[in-house]
Amino acid sequence: MNTKQVFTIVVALIVFVCGLATVAEQFPDTPGPDGIRKGGTLFETEDAPQLADPVNADGKRVRAYPEQPPTIPHTIRDYQIDKNSNRCLECHNRIQTGVSGAPMISITHFMDRDFQVLADVAPRRYFCLQCHVPQTKAKSSVGNTFEDVDILLRKEKQSQGEQ
Ligand code: HEC
Ligand code: HEC
């Protein structure tokens, strides 16, 4: 494709998109998609919902499946993680746990990709929030029908018993 053809296609696209926008503006009452963003029309800008309060409860949460990174049970507001400092490790690294009382990052966090155990946290596990997330008291915007494998197994056993 030469530059002229590319140019023509780009111009055609711009004209098409502008055209769509103009057509859409003729119908200001068009309802917004009734998905996560409930109510309102397509052209209405609603206020952002308030930030939900973080859950800050001590103790452990049951993991939904064995490999799940446990969710963070405490607030992490203003905890800094960058090249020079890692607030999480100030409590969760092996050497700190005696003082902090926090659970130690598990052995997998010391392994490089060849499963070699290093002396300190492996670089690929340095940015904790890639995998671990804090929880808020927000109402979930979509439903969830997840069932724990133990519940599924129990159900299966029950249905076999009935047969
Ligand atoms: C001031 C010390 C401290 C800091 C800083 C801290 N934690 Fe914790 N963390 C704890 C303690 C103590 C617990 C045990 C549960 C509790 O008492 O809240 C815990 C629990 C957890 C758990 C749950 C472990 C499990 O087995 O269920 C995760 C995950 C976690 N923290 C991740 C993080 C991450 C990620 C950061 C940084 C953003 C962080 N923590 C910063 C002290 C800390
Ligand atoms: C690549 C994903 C990943 C990253 C990054 C990561 N974790 Fe984890 N973490 C996991 C998984 C998966 C588990 C549960 C299985 C395991 O122990 O490997 C876990 C388990 C834990 C536990 C519970 C340990 C136990 O023995 O019960 C703590 C505490 C924890 N992580 C803290 C951290 C902290 C602090 C960081 C940042 C320095 C971090 N993790 C970075 C995936 C991750």
Coordinates of C-alpha atoms and ligand atoms in Angstrom, one line a residue:
M1 CA 0.0 0.0 0.0
N2 CA 1.4 3.4 -0.9
T3 CA 1.2 6.6 1.3
K4 CA -1.6 8.0 -0.8
Q5 CA -3.8 4.9 -0.2
V6 CA -3.0 5.0 3.5
F7 CA -3.9 8.7 3.6
T8 CA -7.2 8.1 1.9
I9 CA -8.1 5.3 4.3
V10 CA -7.3 7.5 7.3
V11 CA -9.4 10.4 6.0
A12 CA -12.3 8.1 5.2
L13 CA -12.1 6.7 8.8
I14 CA -12.1 10.2 10.3
V15 CA -15.1 11.2 8.2
F16 CA -16.9 8.0 9.2
V17 CA -16.3 8.4 12.9
C18 CA -17.4 12.1 12.9
G19 CA -20.5 11.1 10.9
L20 CA -21.4 8.5 13.5
A21 CA -20.9 11.0 16.4
T22 CA -23.2 13.5 14.6
V23 CA -25.9 10.9 14.0
A24 CA -25.7 9.8 17.6
E25 CA -26.1 13.4 18.8
Q26 CA -29.5 13.5 17.1
F27 CA -30.7 10.9 19.7
P28 CA -29.6 12.3 23.1
D29 CA -31.9 10.0 25.0
T30 CA -30.2 6.9 23.9
P31 CA -29.7 4.8 27.1
G32 CA -26.2 3.9 28.1
P33 CA -25.3 0.2 27.9
D34 CA -26.9 -1.4 30.9
G35 CA -23.8 -3.2 32.0
I36 CA -21.5 -2.1 34.8
R37 CA -22.4 1.6 34.2
K38 CA -26.1 1.5 35.2
G39 CA -28.7 4.2 34.1
G40 CA -28.1 7.5 32.4
T41 CA -28.0 8.2 28.7
L42 CA -25.1 7.7 26.4
F43 CA -24.2 11.4 26.5
E44 CA -24.6 12.0 30.2
T45 CA -21.5 12.2 32.4
E46 CA -22.4 10.9 35.8
D47 CA -20.5 11.6 39.0
A48 CA -17.8 9.0 39.7
P49 CA -19.0 6.7 42.5
Q50 CA -17.4 7.4 45.9
L51 CA -14.3 5.4 46.7
A52 CA -15.2 2.4 48.8
D53 CA -13.8 1.9 52.2
P54 CA -11.0 -0.6 52.5
V55 CA -11.5 -3.7 54.5
N56 CA -9.1 -3.7 57.4
A57 CA -9.7 -6.9 59.3
D58 CA -6.9 -9.0 60.9
G59 CA -6.8 -12.7 60.2
K60 CA -6.7 -15.0 57.2
R61 CA -9.3 -15.4 54.4
V62 CA -9.9 -18.8 53.0
R63 CA -8.4 -19.1 49.5
A64 CA -10.8 -20.0 46.7
Y65 CA -8.4 -22.5 45.3
P66 CA -4.9 -23.7 46.4
E67 CA -2.8 -21.6 44.0
Q68 CA -4.7 -18.3 44.7
P69 CA -2.5 -15.5 45.9
P70 CA -4.2 -14.6 49.2
T71 CA -6.0 -11.3 49.2
I72 CA -4.6 -8.6 51.5
P73 CA -6.6 -8.5 54.7
H74 CA -5.3 -5.0 55.8
T75 CA -5.3 -1.6 54.2
I76 CA -2.3 -0.7 52.1
R77 CA -3.0 3.1 51.8
D78 CA 0.2 5.1 51.1
Y79 CA 2.4 2.0 51.1
Q80 CA 5.2 2.7 48.7
I81 CA 6.7 0.1 46.4
D82 CA 9.4 1.2 44.0
K83 CA 13.0 0.5 42.9
N84 CA 14.4 1.7 46.2
S85 CA 12.0 0.7 48.8
N86 CA 9.2 -1.9 49.3
R87 CA 6.9 -1.2 52.2
C88 CA 5.4 -4.7 52.1
L89 CA 8.7 -6.4 52.5
E90 CA 9.4 -4.3 55.6
C91 CA 6.9 -6.6 57.4
H92 CA 6.7 -9.7 55.1
N93 CA 10.3 -10.5 54.3
R94 CA 11.9 -13.4 56.2
I95 CA 14.1 -11.3 58.4
Q96 CA 11.3 -8.9 59.4
T97 CA 8.6 -11.3 60.4
G98 CA 9.9 -11.8 64.0
V99 CA 9.3 -8.1 64.7
S100 CA 6.2 -7.5 62.5
G101 CA 4.3 -10.8 63.2
A102 CA 3.3 -10.8 59.6
P103 CA 3.3 -14.1 57.7
M104 CA 6.5 -14.6 55.7
I105 CA 6.3 -14.5 51.9
S106 CA 6.3 -18.2 51.0
I107 CA 9.2 -20.1 49.4
T108 CA 7.9 -19.6 45.9
H109 CA 8.6 -15.9 46.3
F110 CA 12.3 -16.6 46.6
M111 CA 12.5 -18.8 43.4
D112 CA 13.7 -17.5 40.0
R113 CA 12.1 -18.9 36.9
D114 CA 14.3 -22.0 37.0
F115 CA 13.0 -22.7 40.5
Q116 CA 16.4 -21.8 42.0
V117 CA 15.8 -20.5 45.5
L118 CA 17.5 -17.1 46.0
A119 CA 18.6 -15.5 49.3
D120 CA 16.1 -12.7 48.9
V121 CA 12.7 -12.1 47.2
A122 CA 13.0 -12.9 43.5
P123 CA 12.7 -9.9 41.1
R124 CA 9.6 -11.5 39.5
R125 CA 7.8 -11.4 42.9
Y126 CA 8.9 -7.9 43.9
F127 CA 5.8 -6.0 42.9
C128 CA 3.3 -7.6 45.3
L129 CA 0.2 -5.9 43.9
Q130 CA 0.6 -7.7 40.5
C131 CA -0.9 -10.7 42.3
H132 CA -2.2 -9.7 45.7
V133 CA -5.1 -7.3 46.0
P134 CA -6.7 -5.5 48.9
Q135 CA -10.4 -5.7 49.4
T136 CA -13.0 -2.9 49.7
K137 CA -16.6 -2.8 51.0
A138 CA -17.9 -2.0 47.5
K139 CA -21.0 -3.7 46.2
S140 CA -19.9 -6.0 43.4
S141 CA -21.1 -4.7 40.0
V142 CA -21.6 -8.1 38.5
G143 CA -22.9 -11.3 39.9
N144 CA -20.6 -14.2 40.7
T145 CA -21.6 -17.9 40.7
F146 CA -18.2 -19.3 41.6
E147 CA -18.3 -22.5 43.7
D148 CA -15.5 -23.9 45.7
V149 CA -14.2 -27.2 44.4
D150 CA -15.0 -28.8 47.8
I151 CA -18.6 -27.8 47.5
L152 CA -18.7 -29.2 43.9
L153 CA -17.2 -32.5 45.1
R154 CA -19.7 -32.7 48.0
K155 CA -22.6 -32.0 45.5
E156 CA -21.3 -34.7 43.2
K157 CA -21.1 -37.2 46.1
Q158 CA -24.6 -36.3 47.2
S159 CA -26.0 -36.8 43.7
Q160 CA -24.2 -40.1 43.3
G161 CA -25.7 -41.2 46.7
E162 CA -29.2 -40.4 45.4
Q163 CA -28.8 -42.6 42.3
Ligands
HEC1 C1 3.0 -3.1 59.2 C2 3.3 -4.4 58.7 C3 2.7 -4.9 57.3 C4 2.9 -4.2 56.1 C5 3.7 -3.0 55.8 C6 2.2 -5.1 55.2 N1 1.7 -6.2 55.8 FE1 0.6 -7.6 54.9 N2 0.2 -8.5 56.7 C7 0.7 -8.0 57.9 C8 0.2 -8.9 59.0 C9 0.4 -8.7 60.5 C10 -0.7 -9.8 58.4 C11 -1.5 -10.9 59.1 C12 -2.9 -10.6 59.0 C13 -3.2 -9.4 59.8 O1 -3.0 -9.4 61.0 O2 -3.7 -8.4 59.2 C14 -0.6 -9.5 56.9 C15 -1.3 -10.3 56.0 C16 -1.1 -10.2 54.6 C17 -1.6 -11.1 53.6 C18 -2.4 -12.4 53.9 C19 -1.6 -13.6 54.0 C20 -2.4 -14.8 54.1 O3 -1.8 -15.9 54.2 O4 -3.7 -14.8 54.1 C21 -1.1 -10.7 52.4 C22 -1.4 -11.3 51.1 C23 -0.4 -9.4 52.6 N3 -0.4 -9.2 54.0 C24 0.2 -8.7 51.7 C25 0.8 -7.5 51.9 C26 1.2 -6.6 50.8 C27 1.1 -6.9 49.3 C28 1.7 -5.4 51.4 C29 2.3 -4.2 50.7 C30 1.4 -3.5 49.8 C31 1.7 -5.6 52.8 N4 1.1 -6.9 53.1 C32 2.2 -4.8 53.8 C33 1.5 -7.0 58.1 C34 1.9 -6.1 57.1
HEC2 C1 3.5 -13.5 40.6 C2 2.5 -13.4 41.6 C3 2.9 -13.0 43.0 C4 3.7 -11.9 43.4 C5 4.3 -10.8 42.5 C6 3.7 -11.9 44.9 N1 3.0 -13.0 45.3 FE1 2.7 -13.5 47.3 N2 1.7 -15.2 46.7 C7 1.5 -15.5 45.4 C8 0.8 -16.8 45.4 C9 0.3 -17.6 44.1 C10 0.7 -17.3 46.7 C11 0.1 -18.6 47.2 C12 1.0 -19.8 46.9 C13 2.4 -19.6 47.2 O1 2.7 -19.4 48.4 O2 3.2 -19.4 46.2 C14 1.3 -16.2 47.5 C15 1.4 -16.2 48.9 C16 1.8 -15.1 49.7 C17 1.7 -15.1 51.1 C18 1.2 -16.2 52.0 C19 2.3 -17.1 52.4 C20 1.9 -18.3 53.2 O3 2.8 -19.1 53.5 O4 0.8 -18.4 53.5 C21 2.2 -13.8 51.5 C22 2.3 -13.3 52.9 C23 2.6 -13.2 50.3 N3 2.3 -14.0 49.2 C24 3.1 -11.9 50.3 C25 3.6 -11.3 49.1 C26 4.4 -10.0 49.2 C27 4.7 -9.2 50.4 C28 4.8 -9.8 47.9 C29 5.7 -8.7 47.3 C30 7.0 -8.6 47.9 C31 4.3 -10.9 47.0 N4 3.6 -11.8 47.9 C32 4.4 -11.0 45.6 C33 1.7 -14.8 44.3 C34 2.5 -13.7 44.2

